[in-house]
Short mmCIF file of C-alpha atoms in Angstrom, two decimals:
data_model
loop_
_atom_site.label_atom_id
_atom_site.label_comp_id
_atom_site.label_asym_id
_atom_site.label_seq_id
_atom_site.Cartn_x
_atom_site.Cartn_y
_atom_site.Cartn_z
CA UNK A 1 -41.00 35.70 11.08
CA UNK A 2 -40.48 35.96 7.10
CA UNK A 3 -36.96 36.58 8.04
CA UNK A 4 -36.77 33.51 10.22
CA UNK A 5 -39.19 31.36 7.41
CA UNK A 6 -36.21 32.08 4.71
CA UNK A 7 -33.10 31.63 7.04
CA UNK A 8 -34.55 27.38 7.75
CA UNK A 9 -35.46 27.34 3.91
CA UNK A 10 -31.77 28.26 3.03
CA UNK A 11 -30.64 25.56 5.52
CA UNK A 12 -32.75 22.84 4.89
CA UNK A 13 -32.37 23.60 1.13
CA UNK A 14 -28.18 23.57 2.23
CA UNK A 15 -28.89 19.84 3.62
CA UNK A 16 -30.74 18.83 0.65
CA UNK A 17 -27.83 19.59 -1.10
CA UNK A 18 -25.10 17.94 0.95
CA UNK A 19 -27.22 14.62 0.76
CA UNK A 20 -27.14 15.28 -2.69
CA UNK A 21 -22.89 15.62 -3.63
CA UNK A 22 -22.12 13.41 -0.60
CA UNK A 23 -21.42 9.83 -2.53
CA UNK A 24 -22.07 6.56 -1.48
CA UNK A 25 -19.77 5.25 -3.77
CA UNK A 26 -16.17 4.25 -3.09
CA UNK A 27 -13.42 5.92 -4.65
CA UNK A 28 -12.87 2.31 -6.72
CA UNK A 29 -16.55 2.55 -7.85
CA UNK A 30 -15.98 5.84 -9.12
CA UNK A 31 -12.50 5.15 -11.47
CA UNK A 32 -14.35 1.30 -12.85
CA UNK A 33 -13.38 2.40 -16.63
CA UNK A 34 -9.45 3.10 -15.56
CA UNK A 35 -9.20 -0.10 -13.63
CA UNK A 36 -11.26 -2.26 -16.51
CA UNK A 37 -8.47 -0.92 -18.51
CA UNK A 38 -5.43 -1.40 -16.54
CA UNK A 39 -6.69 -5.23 -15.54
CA UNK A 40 -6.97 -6.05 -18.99
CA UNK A 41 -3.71 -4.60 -20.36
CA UNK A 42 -4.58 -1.76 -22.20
CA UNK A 43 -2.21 0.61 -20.90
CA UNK A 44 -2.76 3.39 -23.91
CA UNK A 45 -6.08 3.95 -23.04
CA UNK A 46 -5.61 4.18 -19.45
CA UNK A 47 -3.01 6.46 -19.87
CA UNK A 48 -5.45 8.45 -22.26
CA UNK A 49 -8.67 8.15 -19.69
CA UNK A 50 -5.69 9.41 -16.90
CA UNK A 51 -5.09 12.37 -19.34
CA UNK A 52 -8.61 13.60 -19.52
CA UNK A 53 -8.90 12.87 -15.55
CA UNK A 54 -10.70 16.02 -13.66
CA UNK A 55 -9.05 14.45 -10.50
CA UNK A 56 -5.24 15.55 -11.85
CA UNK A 57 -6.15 18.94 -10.04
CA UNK A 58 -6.74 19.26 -6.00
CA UNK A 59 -7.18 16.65 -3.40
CA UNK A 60 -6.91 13.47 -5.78
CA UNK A 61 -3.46 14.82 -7.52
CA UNK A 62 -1.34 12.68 -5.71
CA UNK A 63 -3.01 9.39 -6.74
CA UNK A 64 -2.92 10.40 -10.00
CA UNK A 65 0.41 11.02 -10.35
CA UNK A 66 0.70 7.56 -8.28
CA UNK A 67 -1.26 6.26 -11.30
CA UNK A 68 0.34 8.04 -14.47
CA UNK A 69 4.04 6.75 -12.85
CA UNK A 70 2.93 3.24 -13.03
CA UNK A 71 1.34 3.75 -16.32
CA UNK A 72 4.08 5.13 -18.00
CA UNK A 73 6.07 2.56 -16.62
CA UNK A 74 3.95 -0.18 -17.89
CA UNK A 75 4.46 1.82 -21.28
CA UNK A 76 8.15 1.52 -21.06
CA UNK A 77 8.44 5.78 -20.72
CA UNK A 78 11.03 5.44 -17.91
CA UNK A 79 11.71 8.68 -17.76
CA UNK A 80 8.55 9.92 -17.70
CA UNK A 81 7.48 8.00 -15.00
CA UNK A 82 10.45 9.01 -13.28
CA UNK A 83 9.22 12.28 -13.47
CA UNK A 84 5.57 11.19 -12.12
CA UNK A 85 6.99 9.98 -9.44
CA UNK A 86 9.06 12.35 -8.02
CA UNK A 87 6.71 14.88 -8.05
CA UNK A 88 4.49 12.46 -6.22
CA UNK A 89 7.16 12.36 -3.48
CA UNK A 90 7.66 15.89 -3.54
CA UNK A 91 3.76 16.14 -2.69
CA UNK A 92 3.81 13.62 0.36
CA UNK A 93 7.20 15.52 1.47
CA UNK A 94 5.27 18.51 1.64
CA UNK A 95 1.93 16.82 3.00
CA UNK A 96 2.38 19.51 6.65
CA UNK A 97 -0.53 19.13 9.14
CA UNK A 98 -2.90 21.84 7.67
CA UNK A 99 -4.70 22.96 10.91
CA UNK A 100 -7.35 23.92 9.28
CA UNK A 101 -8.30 21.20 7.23
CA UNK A 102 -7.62 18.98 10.49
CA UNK A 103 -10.29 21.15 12.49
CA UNK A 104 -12.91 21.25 9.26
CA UNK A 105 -12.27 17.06 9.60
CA UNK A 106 -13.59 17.51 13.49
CA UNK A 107 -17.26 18.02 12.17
CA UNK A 108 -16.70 16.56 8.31
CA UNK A 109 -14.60 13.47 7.55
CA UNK A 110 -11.62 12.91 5.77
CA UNK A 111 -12.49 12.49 2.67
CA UNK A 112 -12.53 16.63 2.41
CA UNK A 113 -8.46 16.62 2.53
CA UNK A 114 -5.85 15.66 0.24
CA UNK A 115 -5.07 12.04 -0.12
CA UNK A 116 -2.90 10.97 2.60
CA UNK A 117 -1.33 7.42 1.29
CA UNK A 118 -0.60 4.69 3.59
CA UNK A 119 2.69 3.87 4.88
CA UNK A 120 3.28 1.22 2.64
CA UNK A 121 2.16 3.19 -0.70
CA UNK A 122 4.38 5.92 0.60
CA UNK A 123 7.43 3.29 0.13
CA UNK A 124 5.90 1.41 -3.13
CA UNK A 125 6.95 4.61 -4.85
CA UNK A 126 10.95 4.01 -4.29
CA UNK A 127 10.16 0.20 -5.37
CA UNK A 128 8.95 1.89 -8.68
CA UNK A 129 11.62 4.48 -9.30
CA UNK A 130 14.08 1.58 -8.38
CA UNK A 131 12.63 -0.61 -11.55
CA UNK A 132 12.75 2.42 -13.67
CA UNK A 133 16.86 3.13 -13.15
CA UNK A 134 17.33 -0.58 -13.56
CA UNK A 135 16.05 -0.55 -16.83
CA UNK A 136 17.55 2.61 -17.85
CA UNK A 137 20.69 1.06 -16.27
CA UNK A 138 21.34 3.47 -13.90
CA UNK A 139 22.27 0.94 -10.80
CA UNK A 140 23.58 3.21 -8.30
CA UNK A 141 20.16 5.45 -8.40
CA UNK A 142 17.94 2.10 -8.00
CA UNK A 143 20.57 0.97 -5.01
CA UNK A 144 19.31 4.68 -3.72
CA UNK A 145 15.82 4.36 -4.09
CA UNK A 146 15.84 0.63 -2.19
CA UNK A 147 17.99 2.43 1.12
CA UNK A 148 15.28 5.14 1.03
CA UNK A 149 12.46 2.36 1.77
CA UNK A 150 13.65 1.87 5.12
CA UNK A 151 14.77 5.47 6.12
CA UNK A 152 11.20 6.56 5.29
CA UNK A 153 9.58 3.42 7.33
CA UNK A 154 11.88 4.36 10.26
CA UNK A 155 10.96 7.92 9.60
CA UNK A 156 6.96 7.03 9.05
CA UNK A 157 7.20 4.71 12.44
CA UNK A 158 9.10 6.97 14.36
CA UNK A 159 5.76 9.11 13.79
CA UNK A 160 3.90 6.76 15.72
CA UNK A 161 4.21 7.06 19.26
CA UNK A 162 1.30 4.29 20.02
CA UNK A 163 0.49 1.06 18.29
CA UNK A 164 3.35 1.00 15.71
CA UNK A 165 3.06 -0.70 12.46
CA UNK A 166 3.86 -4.33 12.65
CA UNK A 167 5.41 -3.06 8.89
CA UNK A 168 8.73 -1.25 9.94
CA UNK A 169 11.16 -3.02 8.02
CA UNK A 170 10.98 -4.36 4.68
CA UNK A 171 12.90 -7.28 3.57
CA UNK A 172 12.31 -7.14 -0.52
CA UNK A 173 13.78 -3.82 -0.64
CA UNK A 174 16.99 -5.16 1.57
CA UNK A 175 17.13 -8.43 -1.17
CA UNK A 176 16.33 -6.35 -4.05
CA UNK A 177 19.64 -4.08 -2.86
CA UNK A 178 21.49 -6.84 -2.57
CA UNK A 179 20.51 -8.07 -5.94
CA UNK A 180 21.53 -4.60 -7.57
CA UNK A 181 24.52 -4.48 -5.76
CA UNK A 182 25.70 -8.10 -6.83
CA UNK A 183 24.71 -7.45 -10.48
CA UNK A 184 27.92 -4.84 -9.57
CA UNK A 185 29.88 -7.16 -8.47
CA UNK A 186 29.58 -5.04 -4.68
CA UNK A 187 29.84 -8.60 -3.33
CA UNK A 188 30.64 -7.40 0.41
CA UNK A 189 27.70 -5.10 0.14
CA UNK A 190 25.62 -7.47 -1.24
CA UNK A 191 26.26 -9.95 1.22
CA UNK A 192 25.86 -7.72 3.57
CA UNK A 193 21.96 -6.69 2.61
CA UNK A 194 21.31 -10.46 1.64
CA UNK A 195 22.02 -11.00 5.59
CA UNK A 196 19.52 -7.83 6.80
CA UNK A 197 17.00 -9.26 4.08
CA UNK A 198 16.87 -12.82 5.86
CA UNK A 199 16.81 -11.41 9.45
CA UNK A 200 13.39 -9.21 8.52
CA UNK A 201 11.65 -12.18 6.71
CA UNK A 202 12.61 -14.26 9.96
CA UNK A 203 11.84 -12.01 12.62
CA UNK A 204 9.03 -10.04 10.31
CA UNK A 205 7.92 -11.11 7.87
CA UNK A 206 6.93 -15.16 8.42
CA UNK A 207 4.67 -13.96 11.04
CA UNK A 208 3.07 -10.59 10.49
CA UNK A 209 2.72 -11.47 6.53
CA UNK A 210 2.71 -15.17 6.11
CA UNK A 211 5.62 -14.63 3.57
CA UNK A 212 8.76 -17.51 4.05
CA UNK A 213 12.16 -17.20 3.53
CA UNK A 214 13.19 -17.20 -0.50
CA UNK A 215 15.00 -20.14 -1.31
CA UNK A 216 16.57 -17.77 -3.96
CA UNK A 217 17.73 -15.78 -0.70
CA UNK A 218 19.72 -18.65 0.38
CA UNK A 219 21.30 -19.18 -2.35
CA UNK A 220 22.43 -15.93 -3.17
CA UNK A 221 23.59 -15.06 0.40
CA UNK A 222 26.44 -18.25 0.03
CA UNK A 223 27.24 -17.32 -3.60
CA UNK A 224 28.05 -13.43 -1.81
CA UNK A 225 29.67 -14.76 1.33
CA UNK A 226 31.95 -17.20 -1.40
CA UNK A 227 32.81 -14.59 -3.49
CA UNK A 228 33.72 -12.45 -0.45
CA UNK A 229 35.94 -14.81 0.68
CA UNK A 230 33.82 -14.61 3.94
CA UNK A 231 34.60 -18.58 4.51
CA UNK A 232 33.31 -18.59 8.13
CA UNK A 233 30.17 -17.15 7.11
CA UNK A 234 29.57 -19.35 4.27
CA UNK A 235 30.05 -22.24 6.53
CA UNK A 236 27.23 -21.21 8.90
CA UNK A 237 25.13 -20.63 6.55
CA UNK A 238 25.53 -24.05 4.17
CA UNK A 239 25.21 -25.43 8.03
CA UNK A 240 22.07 -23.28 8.70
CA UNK A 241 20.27 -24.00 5.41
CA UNK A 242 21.47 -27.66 4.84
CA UNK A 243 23.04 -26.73 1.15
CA UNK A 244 26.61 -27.12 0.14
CA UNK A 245 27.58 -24.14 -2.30
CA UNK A 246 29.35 -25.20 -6.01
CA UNK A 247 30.41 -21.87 -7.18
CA UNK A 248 30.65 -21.62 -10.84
CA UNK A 249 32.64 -19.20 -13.05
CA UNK A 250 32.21 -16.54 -15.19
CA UNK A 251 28.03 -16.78 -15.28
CA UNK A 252 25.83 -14.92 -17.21
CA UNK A 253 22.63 -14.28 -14.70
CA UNK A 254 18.92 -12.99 -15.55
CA UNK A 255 16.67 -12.02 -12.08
CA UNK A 256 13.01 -12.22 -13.06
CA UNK A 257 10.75 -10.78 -10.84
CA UNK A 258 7.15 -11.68 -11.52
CA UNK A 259 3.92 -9.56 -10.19
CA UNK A 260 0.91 -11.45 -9.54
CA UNK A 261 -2.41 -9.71 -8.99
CA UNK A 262 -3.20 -6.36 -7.90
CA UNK A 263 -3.48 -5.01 -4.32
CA UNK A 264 -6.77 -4.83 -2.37
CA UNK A 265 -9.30 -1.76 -2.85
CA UNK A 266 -10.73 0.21 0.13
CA UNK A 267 -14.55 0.00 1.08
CA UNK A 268 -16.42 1.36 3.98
CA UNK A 269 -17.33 -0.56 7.75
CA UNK A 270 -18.49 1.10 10.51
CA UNK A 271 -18.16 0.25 14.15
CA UNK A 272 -21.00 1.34 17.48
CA UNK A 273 -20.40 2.77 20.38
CA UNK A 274 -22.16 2.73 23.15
CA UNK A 275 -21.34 5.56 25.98
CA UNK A 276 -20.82 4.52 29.77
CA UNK A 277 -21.25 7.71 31.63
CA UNK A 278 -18.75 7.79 34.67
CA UNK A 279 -18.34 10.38 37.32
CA UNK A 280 -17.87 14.03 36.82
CA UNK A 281 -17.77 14.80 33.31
CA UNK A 282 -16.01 11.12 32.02
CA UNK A 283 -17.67 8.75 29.74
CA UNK A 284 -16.24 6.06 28.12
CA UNK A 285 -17.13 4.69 24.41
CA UNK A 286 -17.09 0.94 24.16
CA UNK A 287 -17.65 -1.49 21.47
CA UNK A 288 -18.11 -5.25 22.59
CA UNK A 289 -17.47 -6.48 19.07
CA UNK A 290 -13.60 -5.47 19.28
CA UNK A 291 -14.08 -5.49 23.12
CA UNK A 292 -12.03 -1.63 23.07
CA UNK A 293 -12.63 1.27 24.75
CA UNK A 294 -11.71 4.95 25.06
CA UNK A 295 -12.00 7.42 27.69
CA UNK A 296 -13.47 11.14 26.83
CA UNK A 297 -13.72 14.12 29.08
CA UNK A 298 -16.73 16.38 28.48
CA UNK A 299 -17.30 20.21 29.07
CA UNK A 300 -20.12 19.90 31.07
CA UNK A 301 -23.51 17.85 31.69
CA UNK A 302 -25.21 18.78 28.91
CA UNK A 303 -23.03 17.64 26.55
CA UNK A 304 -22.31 14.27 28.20
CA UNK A 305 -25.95 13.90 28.41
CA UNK A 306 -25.78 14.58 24.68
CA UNK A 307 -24.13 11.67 23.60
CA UNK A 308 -25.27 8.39 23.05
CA UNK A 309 -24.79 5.50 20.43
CA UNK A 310 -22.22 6.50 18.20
CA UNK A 311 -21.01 5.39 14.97
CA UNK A 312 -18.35 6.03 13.35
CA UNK A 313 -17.01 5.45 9.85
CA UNK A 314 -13.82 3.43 8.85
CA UNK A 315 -12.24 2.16 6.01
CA UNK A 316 -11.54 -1.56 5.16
CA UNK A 317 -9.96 -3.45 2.60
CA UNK A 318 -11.49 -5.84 -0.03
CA UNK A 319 -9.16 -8.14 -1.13
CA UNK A 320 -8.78 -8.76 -4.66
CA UNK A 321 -7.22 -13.11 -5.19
CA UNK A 322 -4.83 -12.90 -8.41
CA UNK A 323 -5.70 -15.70 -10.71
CA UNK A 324 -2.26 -17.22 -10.61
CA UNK A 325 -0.61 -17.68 -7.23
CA UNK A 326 2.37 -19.61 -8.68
CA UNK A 327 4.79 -19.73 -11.67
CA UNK A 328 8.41 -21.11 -12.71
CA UNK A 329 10.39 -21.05 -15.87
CA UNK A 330 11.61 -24.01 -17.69
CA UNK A 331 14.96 -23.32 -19.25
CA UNK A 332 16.86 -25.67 -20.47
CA UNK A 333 15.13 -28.62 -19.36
CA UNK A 334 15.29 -26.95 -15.82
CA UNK A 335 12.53 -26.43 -14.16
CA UNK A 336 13.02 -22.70 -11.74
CA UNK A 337 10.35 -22.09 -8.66
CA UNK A 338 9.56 -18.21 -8.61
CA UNK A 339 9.87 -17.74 -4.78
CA UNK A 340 7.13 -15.16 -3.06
CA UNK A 341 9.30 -12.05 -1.86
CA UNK A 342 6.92 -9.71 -1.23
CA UNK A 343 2.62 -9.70 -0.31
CA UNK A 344 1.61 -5.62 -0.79
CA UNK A 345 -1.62 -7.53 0.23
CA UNK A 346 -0.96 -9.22 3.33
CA UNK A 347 1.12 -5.83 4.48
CA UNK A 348 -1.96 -3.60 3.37
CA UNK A 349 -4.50 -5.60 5.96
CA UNK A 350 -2.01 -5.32 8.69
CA UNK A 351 -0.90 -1.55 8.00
CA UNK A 352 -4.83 -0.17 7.86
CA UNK A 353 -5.31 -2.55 11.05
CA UNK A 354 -2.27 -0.73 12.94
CA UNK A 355 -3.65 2.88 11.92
CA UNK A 356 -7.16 1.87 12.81
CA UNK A 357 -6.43 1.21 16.30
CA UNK A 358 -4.13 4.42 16.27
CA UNK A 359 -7.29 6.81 15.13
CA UNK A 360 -10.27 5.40 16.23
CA UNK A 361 -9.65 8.00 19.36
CA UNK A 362 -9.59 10.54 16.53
CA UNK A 363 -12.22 9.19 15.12
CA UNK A 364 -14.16 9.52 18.85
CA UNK A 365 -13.53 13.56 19.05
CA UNK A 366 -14.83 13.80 15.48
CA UNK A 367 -18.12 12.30 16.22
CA UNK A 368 -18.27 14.37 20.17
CA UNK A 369 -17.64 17.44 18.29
CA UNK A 370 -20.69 17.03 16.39
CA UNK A 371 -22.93 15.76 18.95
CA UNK A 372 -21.81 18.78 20.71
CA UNK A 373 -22.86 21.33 17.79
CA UNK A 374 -26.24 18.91 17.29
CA UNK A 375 -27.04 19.87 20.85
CA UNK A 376 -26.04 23.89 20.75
CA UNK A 377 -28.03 24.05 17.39
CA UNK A 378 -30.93 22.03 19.20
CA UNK A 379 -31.05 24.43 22.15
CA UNK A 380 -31.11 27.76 19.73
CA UNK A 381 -33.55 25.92 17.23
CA UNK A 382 -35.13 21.96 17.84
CA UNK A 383 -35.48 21.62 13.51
CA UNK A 384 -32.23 23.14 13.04
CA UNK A 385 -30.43 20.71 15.97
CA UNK A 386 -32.67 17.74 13.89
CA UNK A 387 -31.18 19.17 10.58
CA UNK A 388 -27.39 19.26 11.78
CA UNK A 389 -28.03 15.40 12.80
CA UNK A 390 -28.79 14.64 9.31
CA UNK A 391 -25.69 15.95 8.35
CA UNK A 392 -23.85 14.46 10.76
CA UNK A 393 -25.44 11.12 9.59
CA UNK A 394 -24.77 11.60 6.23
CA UNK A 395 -21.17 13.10 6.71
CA UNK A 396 -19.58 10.06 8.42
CA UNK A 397 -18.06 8.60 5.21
CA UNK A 398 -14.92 6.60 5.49
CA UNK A 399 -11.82 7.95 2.93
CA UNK A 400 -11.88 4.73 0.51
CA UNK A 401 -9.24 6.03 -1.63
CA UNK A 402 -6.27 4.10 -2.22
CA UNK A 403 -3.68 3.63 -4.60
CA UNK A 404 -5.07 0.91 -6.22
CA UNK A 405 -3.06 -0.95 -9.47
CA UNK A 406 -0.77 -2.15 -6.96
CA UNK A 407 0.38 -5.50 -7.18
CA UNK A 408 -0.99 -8.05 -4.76
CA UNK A 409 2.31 -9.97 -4.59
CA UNK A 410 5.84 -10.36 -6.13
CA UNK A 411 7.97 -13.19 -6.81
CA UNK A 412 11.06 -13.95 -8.32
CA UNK A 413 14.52 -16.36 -8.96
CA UNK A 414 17.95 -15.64 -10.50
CA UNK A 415 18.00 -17.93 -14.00
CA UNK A 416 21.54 -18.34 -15.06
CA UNK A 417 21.96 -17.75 -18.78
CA UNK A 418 24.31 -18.91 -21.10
CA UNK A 419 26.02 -16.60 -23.99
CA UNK A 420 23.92 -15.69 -26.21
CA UNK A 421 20.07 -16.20 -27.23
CA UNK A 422 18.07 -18.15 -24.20
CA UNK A 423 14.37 -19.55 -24.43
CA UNK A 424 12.43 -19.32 -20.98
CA UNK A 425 8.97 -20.93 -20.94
CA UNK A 426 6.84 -18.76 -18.19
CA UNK A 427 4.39 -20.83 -16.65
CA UNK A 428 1.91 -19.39 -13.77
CA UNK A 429 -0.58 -21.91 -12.36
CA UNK A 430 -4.22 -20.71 -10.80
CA UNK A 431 -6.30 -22.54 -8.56
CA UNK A 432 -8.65 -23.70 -10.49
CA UNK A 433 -6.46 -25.56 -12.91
CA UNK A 434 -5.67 -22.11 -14.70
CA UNK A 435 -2.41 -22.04 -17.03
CA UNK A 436 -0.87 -19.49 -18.46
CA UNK A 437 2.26 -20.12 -20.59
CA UNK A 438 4.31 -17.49 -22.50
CA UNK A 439 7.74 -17.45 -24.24
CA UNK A 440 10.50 -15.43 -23.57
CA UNK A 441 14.08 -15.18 -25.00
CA UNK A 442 17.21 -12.95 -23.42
CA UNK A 443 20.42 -12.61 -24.66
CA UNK A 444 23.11 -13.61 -22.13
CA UNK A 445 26.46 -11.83 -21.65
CA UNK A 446 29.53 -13.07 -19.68
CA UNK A 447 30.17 -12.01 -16.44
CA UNK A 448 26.39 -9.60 -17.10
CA UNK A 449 23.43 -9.56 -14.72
CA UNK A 450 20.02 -8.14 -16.09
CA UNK A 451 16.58 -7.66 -14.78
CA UNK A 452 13.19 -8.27 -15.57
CA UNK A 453 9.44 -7.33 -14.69
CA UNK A 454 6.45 -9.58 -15.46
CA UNK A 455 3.06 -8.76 -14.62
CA UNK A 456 -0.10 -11.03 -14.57
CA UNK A 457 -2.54 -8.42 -14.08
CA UNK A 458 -6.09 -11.14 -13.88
CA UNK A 459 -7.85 -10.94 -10.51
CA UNK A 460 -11.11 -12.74 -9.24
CA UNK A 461 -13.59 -10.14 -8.62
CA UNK A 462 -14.23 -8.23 -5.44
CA UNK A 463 -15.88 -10.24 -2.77
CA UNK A 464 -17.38 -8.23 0.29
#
């Protein structure tokens, strides 16, 4: 009996403790200080707080690397974010099913393995090592990094067997190669990934992420096809876009791409399940909200008879609005549109949607399993099955972590410059009649294309 009295006080003195360490908060909640100081510009002493991080050992290391790349690159350290980087790809290339971690998820949640990132984060990382060899000038690398955007989403899709993301192409990383390879002077190339870049924001991109066709696009894809001498090709496309093309010698060009923003945080939703017991040993788990259900084969009648209302845990996104949704630049008394070429916002929602829908079976067996060991641990012990349902209950967390400085869109336009010193007036306009102006001069060489990354960091805040 003493024996017995001490073996429920260990285990009841075990749950007190897992209700203690298991969090409510979300992984944004947790890192407030880094993002106060990223949002605000201070890059030094987020890279300082990212030093002294506890989280740049075990199941967090990958989104701080994530974080120290974008840092250093913020800080100008190309290099050494170069070096973040890759080792952040060397992680995910690594990132083998552990079966044991996967079977310790069954009866936990996920928030006990290493940070998985989501497709598109996965891809964000070549957009990053791209901007880094562009301003080291090392073009060929960046025209690298933008080919391995796609291989990895064919690669990441291929994966996915049932409802595949609605995100398998991307059509910045096509432009941006054609930009690099133009910049060159590759104009077949260029042409050439101008032409795959408008067929994904056609087909894609217009109606899965709301994001139009660049008028910069256009432009650029009958300046290629000109300088190609592809003449049949640059009259179907004057034809197609109603604009005749007046090439122009010898130009000095500057493309400025301009992030707005930053990308939306994770937070936790849950969804209920009711069970419709069928014949044999089949029940079904329906939700009427999402009006989906999944079938689920049980061992026996006792365990079907175990289960009832079930919830389980997901994660969502909280969008966070940018302050400024558009901007030009004024040179010369001309007045430049920066053309949306990428939402990371709009492509988050949709990816987390897609994997939702892919899991939520997983997500099903999790929550059986442990209605299962609730009812073995009920039939050795009733307290002890009681206990296990507390843990259960308190257990079903959703993994909010995300890589999360992100922008939440970028734009951009091709400025042509003459020789010599240029002065751009930035101008990015908010909804709520916000301006923000800033100066800018570049030095313009003949026949020379350069590239440059702006940032407007200021978001509204979080709105559940």
């Amino acid at each position: 009996m003493k024996k017995f009295f001490f073996k429920k006080r260990y285990f009841f003195l075990t749950i007190f403790t897992i209700t203690i360490f298991v969090s409510c908060a979300t992984y944004y909640q947790k890192n407030l200080k880094f993002q106060e100081y990223f949002r605000t510009g201070d890059f030094e002493k987020a890279n300082i707080f990212l030093q002294n991080d506890n989280s740049k050992k075990g199941k967090n290391r990958l989104l701080y690397l994530l974080n120290r790349g974008v840092v250093s690159w913020m800080l100008k350290d190309q290099n050494k974010s170069l070096n973040y980087f890759n080792e952040a790809d060397k992680i995910i290339d690594e990132q083998n099913k552990n079966l044991a971690i996967e079977a310790l998820t069954l009866i936990s949640n996920p928030n006990i393995k290493p940070y998985k990132p989501e497709d598109f984060e996965i891809v964000m990382i070549n957009y990053y090592k791209a901007l880094n060899f562009l301003e080291i000038g090392k073009y060929k690398e960046a025209i690298v990094e933008c080919k391995q955007i796609n291989i990895k989403l064919n690669e990441l899709n291929d994966k996915h067997k049932d409802h595949k993301n609605r995100y398998q192409r991307d059509a910045f990383a096509n432009n941006l190669m054609g930009l690099i390879y133009d910049a060159n002077g590759n104009y077949n190339d260029a042409f050439i990934a101008y032409r795959n870049a408008l067929e994904v924001y056609e087909e894609d991109y217009e109606k899965n992420f709301n994001v139009k066709i660049p008028e910069q696009l256009k432009l650029d894809i009958l300046r290629a096809a000109y300088l190609t001498g592809f003449q049949e090709e640059l009259r179907f496309y004057e034809k197609k876009f109603n604009k005749k093309y007046k090439h122009k010698k010898n130009q000095s060009y500057l493309v400025f791409f301009w992030q707005t923003g930053l990308c939306p945080v994770k937070s936790e939703w849950s969804l209920n399940f009711t069970v419709i017991r069928g014949s044999g040993n089949l029940v079904t788990f329906y939700n009427s909200e999402l009006d989906i259900s999944f079938p689920y084969y049980v061992s026996n009648k006792k365990e079907r008879n175990a289960l009832g209302i079930t919830r389980i845990a997901f994660p969502k996104y909280l969008e966070r609005k940018p302050v400024f949704k558009n901007a030009e630049i004024n040179i010369n008394g001309k007045n430049l549109i920066l053309d949306e070429s990428q939402n990371i916002n709009n492509i988050a929602f949709k990816c987390l949607k897609d994997r939702m829908l892919r899991e939520i079976g997983a997500s099903l067996l999790r929550m059986a399993t442990k209605k299962a060991l609730e009812k073995l641990a009920a039939k050795e012990d009733e307290a002890l099955g009681a206990a296990l349902s507390i843990i259960n209950a308190v257990t079903e967390k959703a993994d909010t972590r995300n890589w999360q400085i992100l922008p939440y869109a970028i734009h951009y336009t091709r400025i042509n410059l003459k020789e010599g010193n240029n002065n751009l007036k930035f101008k990015a306009y908010g909804s709520y009649d916000n301006i923000y102006e800033k100066d800018f001069i570049f030095n313009g060489k003949k026949r020379k294309t350069d590239f440059f990354v702006f940032h407007n960091l200021q978001t509204y805040n979080i709105k559940n």
